mmCIF file of C-alpha atoms and ligand atoms in Angstrom:
data_model
loop_
_atom_site.group_PDB
_atom_site.id
_atom_site.type_symbol
_atom_site.label_atom_id
_atom_site.label_comp_id
_atom_site.label_asym_id
_atom_site.label_seq_id
_atom_site.Cartn_x
_atom_site.Cartn_y
_atom_site.Cartn_z
ATOM 1 C CA UNK Y 1 -46.693 -18.570 41.440
ATOM 2 C CA UNK Y 2 -46.675 -21.670 43.650
ATOM 3 C CA UNK Y 3 -43.063 -21.317 44.694
ATOM 4 C CA UNK Y 4 -41.504 -22.339 47.981
ATOM 5 C CA UNK Y 5 -41.046 -18.794 49.157
ATOM 6 C CA UNK Y 6 -42.399 -15.380 48.336
ATOM 7 C CA UNK Y 7 -41.998 -14.267 44.742
ATOM 8 C CA UNK Y 8 -43.320 -11.249 42.909
ATOM 9 C CA UNK Y 9 -45.754 -11.545 39.996
ATOM 10 C CA UNK Y 10 -44.104 -12.113 36.629
ATOM 11 C CA UNK Y 11 -43.788 -8.888 34.636
ATOM 12 C CA UNK Y 12 -43.591 -8.663 30.856
ATOM 13 C CA UNK Y 13 -41.587 -6.029 29.006
ATOM 14 C CA UNK Y 14 -42.669 -5.439 25.419
ATOM 15 C CA UNK Y 15 -39.971 -4.585 22.907
ATOM 16 C CA UNK Y 16 -40.996 -2.497 19.907
ATOM 17 C CA UNK Y 17 -40.004 -4.618 16.922
ATOM 18 C CA UNK Y 18 -40.875 -1.950 14.343
ATOM 19 C CA UNK Y 19 -37.397 -0.692 15.085
ATOM 20 C CA UNK Y 20 -36.025 -3.913 13.557
ATOM 21 C CA UNK Y 21 -38.513 -4.991 10.915
ATOM 22 C CA UNK Y 22 -41.758 -3.932 9.275
ATOM 23 C CA UNK Y 23 -44.706 -6.153 10.066
ATOM 24 C CA UNK Y 24 -46.649 -7.600 12.917
ATOM 25 C CA UNK Y 25 -44.249 -9.341 15.280
ATOM 26 C CA UNK Y 26 -44.733 -9.119 19.010
ATOM 27 C CA UNK Y 27 -41.694 -9.487 21.251
ATOM 28 C CA UNK Y 28 -42.128 -9.921 24.984
ATOM 29 C CA UNK Y 29 -39.467 -10.390 27.620
ATOM 30 C CA UNK Y 30 -40.659 -12.456 30.598
ATOM 31 C CA UNK Y 31 -38.903 -10.839 33.536
ATOM 32 C CA UNK Y 32 -37.919 -13.843 35.616
ATOM 33 C CA UNK Y 33 -35.046 -11.620 36.746
ATOM 34 C CA UNK Y 34 -37.560 -9.626 38.771
ATOM 35 C CA UNK Y 35 -39.502 -12.338 40.576
ATOM 36 C CA UNK Y 36 -37.182 -12.293 43.559
ATOM 37 C CA UNK Y 37 -34.492 -9.800 44.620
ATOM 38 C CA UNK Y 38 -31.847 -12.489 45.181
ATOM 39 C CA UNK Y 39 -32.829 -15.825 43.691
ATOM 40 C CA UNK Y 40 -33.931 -14.497 40.354
ATOM 41 C CA UNK Y 41 -34.530 -16.157 37.078
ATOM 42 C CA UNK Y 42 -34.567 -19.766 36.140
ATOM 43 C CA UNK Y 43 -32.469 -20.922 39.096
ATOM 44 C CA UNK Y 44 -35.327 -20.646 41.548
ATOM 45 C CA UNK Y 45 -37.459 -22.905 39.357
ATOM 46 C CA UNK Y 46 -34.687 -25.460 38.867
ATOM 47 C CA UNK Y 47 -34.203 -25.630 42.649
ATOM 48 C CA UNK Y 48 -37.894 -26.020 43.446
ATOM 49 C CA UNK Y 49 -38.158 -29.817 43.729
ATOM 50 C CA UNK Y 50 -34.647 -30.261 45.126
ATOM 51 C CA UNK Y 51 -35.478 -28.000 48.065
ATOM 52 C CA UNK Y 52 -38.761 -29.821 48.553
ATOM 53 C CA UNK Y 53 -36.869 -33.110 48.560
ATOM 54 C CA UNK Y 54 -34.333 -31.785 51.067
ATOM 55 C CA UNK Y 55 -37.084 -30.598 53.387
ATOM 56 C CA UNK Y 56 -38.902 -33.931 53.140
ATOM 57 C CA UNK Y 57 -35.715 -35.997 53.562
ATOM 58 C CA UNK Y 58 -35.061 -34.864 57.095
ATOM 59 C CA UNK Y 59 -31.329 -34.448 56.299
ATOM 60 C CA UNK Y 60 -31.720 -30.678 56.377
ATOM 61 C CA UNK Y 61 -28.583 -30.296 54.300
ATOM 62 C CA UNK Y 62 -27.860 -29.551 50.663
ATOM 63 C CA UNK Y 63 -24.531 -29.911 48.888
ATOM 64 C CA UNK Y 64 -24.030 -28.395 45.465
ATOM 65 C CA UNK Y 65 -21.344 -27.373 42.988
ATOM 66 C CA UNK Y 66 -20.242 -24.384 40.960
ATOM 67 C CA UNK Y 67 -17.558 -21.964 39.820
ATOM 68 C CA UNK Y 68 -16.465 -18.626 41.236
ATOM 69 C CA UNK Y 69 -19.234 -16.616 39.543
ATOM 70 C CA UNK Y 70 -21.957 -19.255 39.629
ATOM 71 C CA UNK Y 71 -25.532 -17.926 39.654
ATOM 72 C CA UNK Y 72 -26.582 -21.392 40.747
ATOM 73 C CA UNK Y 73 -24.437 -21.302 43.904
ATOM 74 C CA UNK Y 74 -25.873 -17.986 45.146
ATOM 75 C CA UNK Y 75 -29.415 -19.071 44.328
ATOM 76 C CA UNK Y 76 -28.920 -22.331 46.240
ATOM 77 C CA UNK Y 77 -27.328 -20.572 49.210
ATOM 78 C CA UNK Y 78 -30.261 -18.189 49.474
ATOM 79 C CA UNK Y 79 -32.977 -20.786 48.848
ATOM 80 C CA UNK Y 80 -31.490 -22.984 51.581
ATOM 81 C CA UNK Y 81 -31.212 -20.136 54.039
ATOM 82 C CA UNK Y 82 -34.823 -19.131 53.618
ATOM 83 C CA UNK Y 83 -35.972 -22.768 53.780
ATOM 84 C CA UNK Y 84 -34.043 -23.445 56.987
ATOM 85 C CA UNK Y 85 -31.576 -25.835 55.328
ATOM 86 C CA UNK Y 86 -27.806 -25.956 55.723
ATOM 87 C CA UNK Y 87 -25.854 -25.591 52.509
ATOM 88 C CA UNK Y 88 -22.395 -26.505 51.308
ATOM 89 C CA UNK Y 89 -20.941 -25.183 48.063
ATOM 90 C CA UNK Y 90 -18.167 -27.181 46.435
ATOM 91 C CA UNK Y 91 -16.244 -24.586 44.437
ATOM 92 C CA UNK Y 92 -14.086 -25.413 41.430
ATOM 93 C CA UNK Y 93 -10.438 -24.402 41.901
ATOM 94 C CA UNK Y 94 -8.172 -23.354 44.759
ATOM 95 C CA UNK Y 95 -9.399 -20.751 47.222
ATOM 96 C CA UNK Y 96 -8.411 -17.333 45.840
ATOM 97 C CA UNK Y 97 -6.872 -14.679 48.084
ATOM 98 C CA UNK Y 98 -9.888 -12.488 47.428
ATOM 99 C CA UNK Y 99 -13.306 -14.120 47.148
ATOM 100 C CA UNK Y 100 -15.520 -13.069 44.223
ATOM 101 C CA UNK Y 101 -18.620 -11.016 45.023
ATOM 102 C CA UNK Y 102 -20.616 -14.137 44.176
ATOM 103 C CA UNK Y 103 -18.864 -16.267 46.779
ATOM 104 C CA UNK Y 104 -19.037 -13.512 49.385
ATOM 105 C CA UNK Y 105 -22.799 -13.445 48.806
ATOM 106 C CA UNK Y 106 -22.963 -17.249 49.183
ATOM 107 C CA UNK Y 107 -21.177 -17.019 52.523
ATOM 108 C CA UNK Y 108 -23.418 -14.220 53.703
ATOM 109 C CA UNK Y 109 -26.383 -16.573 53.164
ATOM 110 C CA UNK Y 110 -24.701 -19.146 55.382
ATOM 111 C CA UNK Y 111 -23.243 -21.403 52.704
ATOM 112 C CA UNK Y 112 -20.125 -23.274 53.746
ATOM 113 C CA UNK Y 113 -17.616 -23.096 50.890
ATOM 114 C CA UNK Y 114 -15.288 -25.955 50.144
ATOM 115 C CA UNK Y 115 -12.683 -25.334 47.439
ATOM 116 C CA UNK Y 116 -11.393 -28.317 45.488
ATOM 117 C CA UNK Y 117 -8.844 -28.575 42.689
ATOM 118 C CA UNK Y 118 -10.096 -28.471 39.107
ATOM 119 C CA UNK Y 119 -8.919 -32.049 38.746
ATOM 120 C CA UNK Y 120 -10.884 -33.256 41.761
ATOM 121 C CA UNK Y 121 -13.886 -31.246 40.540
ATOM 122 C CA UNK Y 122 -13.927 -33.230 37.308
ATOM 123 C CA UNK Y 123 -14.443 -36.394 39.358
ATOM 124 C CA UNK Y 124 -17.416 -34.954 41.233
ATOM 125 C CA UNK Y 125 -19.955 -37.328 39.701
ATOM 126 C CA UNK Y 126 -17.974 -40.510 40.476
ATOM 127 C CA UNK Y 127 -19.443 -42.847 43.102
ATOM 128 C CA UNK Y 128 -16.189 -42.660 45.105
ATOM 129 C CA UNK Y 129 -16.403 -38.919 45.276
ATOM 130 C CA UNK Y 130 -20.019 -39.154 46.371
ATOM 131 C CA UNK Y 131 -19.091 -41.552 49.196
ATOM 132 C CA UNK Y 132 -16.387 -39.192 50.316
ATOM 133 C CA UNK Y 133 -18.896 -36.372 50.379
ATOM 134 C CA UNK Y 134 -21.227 -38.412 52.578
ATOM 135 C CA UNK Y 135 -18.486 -39.039 55.116
ATOM 136 C CA UNK Y 136 -17.302 -35.416 55.082
ATOM 137 C CA UNK Y 137 -20.670 -33.670 55.204
ATOM 138 C CA UNK Y 138 -23.026 -36.318 56.540
ATOM 139 C CA UNK Y 139 -26.294 -37.305 54.875
ATOM 140 C CA UNK Y 140 -27.505 -34.661 52.474
ATOM 141 C CA UNK Y 141 -29.307 -33.959 49.231
ATOM 142 C CA UNK Y 142 -26.824 -33.387 46.430
ATOM 143 C CA UNK Y 143 -27.752 -30.954 43.658
ATOM 144 C CA UNK Y 144 -25.626 -31.302 40.515
ATOM 145 C CA UNK Y 145 -23.922 -28.223 39.078
ATOM 146 C CA UNK Y 146 -26.528 -25.932 37.502
ATOM 147 C CA UNK Y 147 -29.317 -28.253 38.669
ATOM 148 C CA UNK Y 148 -28.534 -30.503 35.699
ATOM 149 C CA UNK Y 149 -30.834 -33.405 36.589
ATOM 150 C CA UNK Y 150 -34.403 -34.525 35.738
ATOM 151 C CA UNK Y 151 -35.482 -33.014 39.072
ATOM 152 C CA UNK Y 152 -34.122 -29.640 37.920
ATOM 153 C CA UNK Y 153 -35.885 -29.909 34.551
ATOM 154 C CA UNK Y 154 -39.142 -30.755 36.321
ATOM 155 C CA UNK Y 155 -38.783 -27.530 38.294
ATOM 156 C CA UNK Y 156 -37.964 -25.526 35.170
ATOM 157 C CA UNK Y 157 -41.109 -26.891 33.507
ATOM 158 C CA UNK Y 158 -43.092 -24.736 35.965
ATOM 159 C CA UNK Y 159 -41.911 -21.671 34.013
ATOM 160 C CA UNK Y 160 -44.267 -22.638 31.171
ATOM 161 C CA UNK Y 161 -47.252 -22.426 33.551
ATOM 162 C CA UNK Y 162 -46.454 -18.745 34.002
ATOM 163 C CA UNK Y 163 -46.655 -18.114 30.229
ATOM 164 C CA UNK Y 164 -49.936 -19.934 29.574
ATOM 165 C CA UNK Y 165 -52.068 -16.893 28.758
ATOM 166 C CA UNK Y 166 -49.663 -15.226 26.336
ATOM 167 C CA UNK Y 167 -50.442 -17.380 23.284
ATOM 168 C CA UNK Y 168 -46.766 -17.450 22.484
ATOM 169 C CA UNK Y 169 -45.693 -18.922 19.170
ATOM 170 C CA UNK Y 170 -42.048 -19.034 20.265
ATOM 171 C CA UNK Y 171 -40.460 -19.278 23.715
ATOM 172 C CA UNK Y 172 -36.735 -18.504 23.777
ATOM 173 C CA UNK Y 173 -34.074 -19.095 26.389
ATOM 174 C CA UNK Y 174 -30.301 -19.175 26.741
ATOM 175 C CA UNK Y 175 -28.779 -22.653 27.102
ATOM 176 C CA UNK Y 176 -26.095 -23.486 29.657
ATOM 177 C CA UNK Y 177 -26.635 -26.986 31.008
ATOM 178 C CA UNK Y 178 -29.871 -27.269 28.922
ATOM 179 C CA UNK Y 179 -31.904 -28.013 32.061
ATOM 180 C CA UNK Y 180 -34.146 -24.976 31.607
ATOM 181 C CA UNK Y 181 -34.833 -25.637 27.945
ATOM 182 C CA UNK Y 182 -35.609 -29.279 28.768
ATOM 183 C CA UNK Y 183 -38.179 -28.089 31.295
ATOM 184 C CA UNK Y 184 -39.770 -25.796 28.706
ATOM 185 C CA UNK Y 185 -40.044 -28.671 26.223
ATOM 186 C CA UNK Y 186 -41.667 -30.879 28.827
ATOM 187 C CA UNK Y 187 -44.511 -28.479 29.438
ATOM 188 C CA UNK Y 188 -45.040 -26.653 26.156
ATOM 189 C CA UNK Y 189 -48.396 -26.252 24.460
ATOM 190 C CA UNK Y 190 -48.779 -27.380 20.874
ATOM 191 C CA UNK Y 191 -48.553 -23.835 19.500
ATOM 192 C CA UNK Y 192 -45.339 -22.994 21.332
ATOM 193 C CA UNK Y 193 -42.035 -23.552 19.547
ATOM 194 C CA UNK Y 194 -39.129 -23.751 21.991
ATOM 195 C CA UNK Y 195 -35.950 -21.993 20.882
ATOM 196 C CA UNK Y 196 -32.591 -22.298 22.640
ATOM 197 C CA UNK Y 197 -29.482 -20.163 22.262
ATOM 198 C CA UNK Y 198 -26.366 -22.063 23.398
ATOM 199 C CA UNK Y 199 -23.876 -19.784 25.189
ATOM 200 C CA UNK Y 200 -21.143 -22.392 24.963
ATOM 201 C CA UNK Y 201 -19.123 -22.941 21.799
ATOM 202 C CA UNK Y 202 -19.637 -26.206 19.877
ATOM 203 C CA UNK Y 203 -22.299 -27.542 22.191
ATOM 204 C CA UNK Y 204 -22.939 -30.729 20.252
ATOM 205 C CA UNK Y 205 -24.587 -32.776 23.000
ATOM 206 C CA UNK Y 206 -27.800 -30.812 23.543
ATOM 207 C CA UNK Y 207 -30.090 -33.590 22.278
ATOM 208 C CA UNK Y 208 -28.274 -36.074 24.495
ATOM 209 C CA UNK Y 209 -28.664 -33.773 27.474
ATOM 210 C CA UNK Y 210 -32.374 -33.320 26.845
ATOM 211 C CA UNK Y 211 -32.780 -37.098 26.576
ATOM 212 C CA UNK Y 212 -31.116 -37.547 29.948
ATOM 213 C CA UNK Y 213 -33.270 -34.807 31.475
ATOM 214 C CA UNK Y 214 -36.634 -35.611 29.879
ATOM 215 C CA UNK Y 215 -36.528 -38.990 28.220
ATOM 216 C CA UNK Y 216 -35.867 -39.710 24.536
ATOM 217 C CA UNK Y 217 -39.070 -38.550 22.907
ATOM 218 C CA UNK Y 218 -38.726 -34.834 23.566
ATOM 219 C CA UNK Y 219 -35.160 -34.322 22.427
ATOM 220 C CA UNK Y 220 -35.857 -33.326 18.834
ATOM 221 C CA UNK Y 221 -38.571 -30.770 19.460
ATOM 222 C CA UNK Y 222 -36.200 -27.861 19.836
ATOM 223 C CA UNK Y 223 -34.899 -25.131 17.531
ATOM 224 C CA UNK Y 224 -31.352 -23.918 18.177
ATOM 225 C CA UNK Y 225 -29.921 -20.546 17.236
ATOM 226 C CA UNK Y 226 -26.261 -21.461 17.168
ATOM 227 C CA UNK Y 227 -23.391 -19.089 16.353
ATOM 228 C CA UNK Y 228 -24.382 -16.623 19.069
ATOM 229 C CA UNK Y 229 -21.931 -17.770 21.745
ATOM 230 C CA UNK Y 230 -19.613 -14.779 21.091
ATOM 231 C CA UNK Y 231 -16.496 -16.902 21.449
ATOM 232 C CA UNK Y 232 -17.705 -19.273 24.153
ATOM 233 C CA UNK Y 233 -18.855 -19.464 27.738
ATOM 234 C CA UNK Y 234 -18.509 -16.116 29.566
ATOM 235 C CA UNK Y 235 -16.645 -14.701 26.554
ATOM 236 C CA UNK Y 236 -17.695 -11.329 25.184
ATOM 237 C CA UNK Y 237 -16.952 -8.962 22.327
ATOM 238 C CA UNK Y 238 -17.282 -5.194 21.960
ATOM 239 C CA UNK Y 239 -20.296 -5.850 19.761
ATOM 240 C CA UNK Y 240 -22.040 -7.716 22.584
ATOM 241 C CA UNK Y 241 -21.225 -5.062 25.187
ATOM 242 C CA UNK Y 242 -22.420 -2.295 22.829
ATOM 243 C CA UNK Y 243 -25.621 -4.232 22.250
ATOM 244 C CA UNK Y 244 -26.199 -4.526 26.022
ATOM 245 C CA UNK Y 245 -25.698 -0.797 26.534
ATOM 246 C CA UNK Y 246 -27.906 0.192 23.604
ATOM 247 C CA UNK Y 247 -30.611 -2.260 24.621
ATOM 248 C CA UNK Y 248 -30.592 -0.826 28.123
ATOM 249 C CA UNK Y 249 -30.742 2.754 26.882
ATOM 250 C CA UNK Y 250 -33.645 1.941 24.588
ATOM 251 C CA UNK Y 251 -35.784 -0.239 26.859
ATOM 252 C CA UNK Y 252 -34.289 0.182 30.380
ATOM 253 C CA UNK Y 253 -33.798 -3.540 30.253
ATOM 254 C CA UNK Y 254 -30.561 -4.822 31.799
ATOM 255 C CA UNK Y 255 -29.090 -8.084 30.480
ATOM 256 C CA UNK Y 256 -26.155 -10.197 31.688
ATOM 257 C CA UNK Y 257 -23.202 -10.817 29.401
ATOM 258 C CA UNK Y 258 -23.034 -14.589 29.945
ATOM 259 C CA UNK Y 259 -26.594 -15.610 29.059
ATOM 260 C CA UNK Y 260 -29.427 -13.171 28.476
ATOM 261 C CA UNK Y 261 -27.535 -10.671 26.292
ATOM 262 C CA UNK Y 262 -26.511 -13.434 23.876
ATOM 263 C CA UNK Y 263 -30.069 -14.786 23.759
ATOM 264 C CA UNK Y 264 -31.593 -11.330 23.110
ATOM 265 C CA UNK Y 265 -28.978 -10.535 20.499
ATOM 266 C CA UNK Y 266 -29.729 -13.802 18.707
ATOM 267 C CA UNK Y 267 -33.499 -13.325 18.730
ATOM 268 C CA UNK Y 268 -33.289 -9.742 17.484
ATOM 269 C CA UNK Y 269 -30.817 -10.759 14.791
ATOM 270 C CA UNK Y 270 -33.265 -13.465 13.646
ATOM 271 C CA UNK Y 271 -36.134 -10.966 13.676
ATOM 272 C CA UNK Y 272 -34.099 -8.642 11.461
ATOM 273 C CA UNK Y 273 -33.297 -11.444 9.041
ATOM 274 C CA UNK Y 274 -36.988 -12.337 8.680
ATOM 275 C CA UNK Y 275 -36.857 -15.710 10.440
ATOM 276 C CA UNK Y 276 -40.065 -15.149 12.395
ATOM 277 C CA UNK Y 277 -43.309 -15.206 10.390
ATOM 278 C CA UNK Y 278 -45.881 -12.423 10.473
ATOM 279 C CA UNK Y 279 -48.088 -12.717 13.559
ATOM 280 C CA UNK Y 280 -45.410 -14.302 15.742
ATOM 281 C CA UNK Y 281 -45.646 -13.763 19.468
ATOM 282 C CA UNK Y 282 -42.129 -14.289 20.740
ATOM 283 C CA UNK Y 283 -41.517 -14.651 24.462
ATOM 284 C CA UNK Y 284 -37.894 -14.371 25.579
ATOM 285 C CA UNK Y 285 -37.060 -15.516 29.083
ATOM 286 C CA UNK Y 286 -34.984 -13.073 31.058
ATOM 287 C CA UNK Y 287 -33.410 -15.773 33.179
ATOM 288 C CA UNK Y 288 -31.676 -13.329 35.536
ATOM 289 C CA UNK Y 289 -27.980 -13.674 36.228
ATOM 290 C CA UNK Y 290 -27.392 -9.931 36.500
ATOM 291 C CA UNK Y 291 -25.109 -10.403 39.504
ATOM 292 C CA UNK Y 292 -22.543 -11.839 37.069
ATOM 293 C CA UNK Y 293 -22.041 -8.401 35.497
ATOM 294 C CA UNK Y 294 -20.210 -7.347 38.651
ATOM 295 C CA UNK Y 295 -17.211 -9.296 37.342
ATOM 296 C CA UNK Y 296 -16.831 -6.802 34.456
ATOM 297 C CA UNK Y 297 -14.426 -3.861 34.792
ATOM 298 C CA UNK Y 298 -16.197 -0.788 36.196
ATOM 299 C CA UNK Y 299 -17.579 1.444 33.458
ATOM 300 C CA UNK Y 300 -18.082 -1.373 30.926
ATOM 301 C CA UNK Y 301 -21.849 -1.083 31.189
ATOM 302 C CA UNK Y 302 -24.035 1.992 31.443
ATOM 303 C CA UNK Y 303 -26.295 0.261 33.981
HETATM 304 C C1 PLP P 1 -27.893 -20.719 34.576
HETATM 305 C C2 PLP P 1 -28.445 -19.717 33.651
HETATM 306 C C3 PLP P 1 -28.918 -20.059 32.377
HETATM 307 C C4 PLP P 1 -28.774 -21.431 31.793
HETATM 308 O O1 PLP P 1 -29.721 -22.339 32.261
HETATM 309 P P1 PLP P 1 -29.523 -23.902 31.990
HETATM 310 O O2 PLP P 1 -30.687 -24.487 32.658
HETATM 311 O O3 PLP P 1 -28.232 -24.290 32.692
HETATM 312 O O4 PLP P 1 -29.444 -24.146 30.556
HETATM 313 C C5 PLP P 1 -29.485 -19.073 31.596
HETATM 314 N N1 PLP P 1 -29.551 -17.803 32.035
HETATM 315 C C6 PLP P 1 -29.073 -17.431 33.247
HETATM 316 C C7 PLP P 1 -29.141 -16.009 33.611
HETATM 317 C C8 PLP P 1 -28.501 -18.362 34.084
HETATM 318 O O5 PLP P 1 -28.009 -17.975 35.271
#
C-alpha cells in the first residue's frame, strides 16, 4: 500500500454464506480495521492527500473538526503526529468535566483541543469562521469534518486499488459523510457494483453529496441499502448488539456499533432475502471504528 506511513498488508476474512443461503455466494470482509493499530480503516485513506498537502504547504499545521467520539479526530491526531505536523481539533460542544476516551487519545497524540458551542460549530464552514480560525491558529490546512471534501474522496478512491485482484461483483461500505463511497465510485471497475449502507436516518442528500465530492456524472452509479440505520446515527437496538456478539462468536470478527455492524447486518439480511445473484463475490469494507465501542456500557459486547 503506498500510504504515507507504515501499514500492514490488507487481510481478507471469508464469511461462510452457506449458513445464510444455499448457493454459490462468496462474502469477503476487507479488514481495513487491521492495516494500522491506531489509524485504522477508511480514515487513513481519506486523510492521505490532506496530509500530503499539509506537508507540501509548509504551514506544518492541520485544523479539523469532530464530535466527542469522532474516529476522524483520532485518526487525524495520529496521522499528524507521525507526519511531524501540529494538529488542532475543533470539538463540537462545551468541554465536558471528563474527556471521552477518544479525546484523551487525541491529546495523547499531541492534538490541541478547542471546544466550541454547538451553535458556533454549525457556522464552521462560513468564511467568517474560517478567517477567525486563521487569526487564532495561524496559517494551516483545514480538513472538513469526516474528510468530507473532494480531496478526501480522492484518498478514499485508493481503497479500490487494494481490491483489484478480488474480482468483486459488489463492494459494500457504511455511509456517514459519503466521502468513502464517493471514492469507491470514482475508482471502480466495470464489474464492481458499489453498495452503500447509510447509518443516518433519512439521508436524502447522498446523490448531492457524491456530486459535490466527485462531479455530477458519478452520482447515480450507487445502490443504497436503506432502512438499516437502526434508529439513526450512533443509535442501536438489542437486535444490533445481539448480531454483533453472534457475528464475533462465529467469525472472531469484531464490528463497531455505529458503522460496520449496520453494514454487515444489511448485507447479510440481503443475502438471506436472495438479493445477490448466484456467483456473486461480495466484498464488505471493515472500515474500522472499533474504538467507538468503548463508549458502550461495560459488558454490552462479548469482545
Ligand atoms: C467515518 C466512518 C465511516 C463513514 O465514512 P464516510 O466516508 O464518512 O461515509 C464508516 N465506517 C467507519 C468505521 C467510520 O469511522
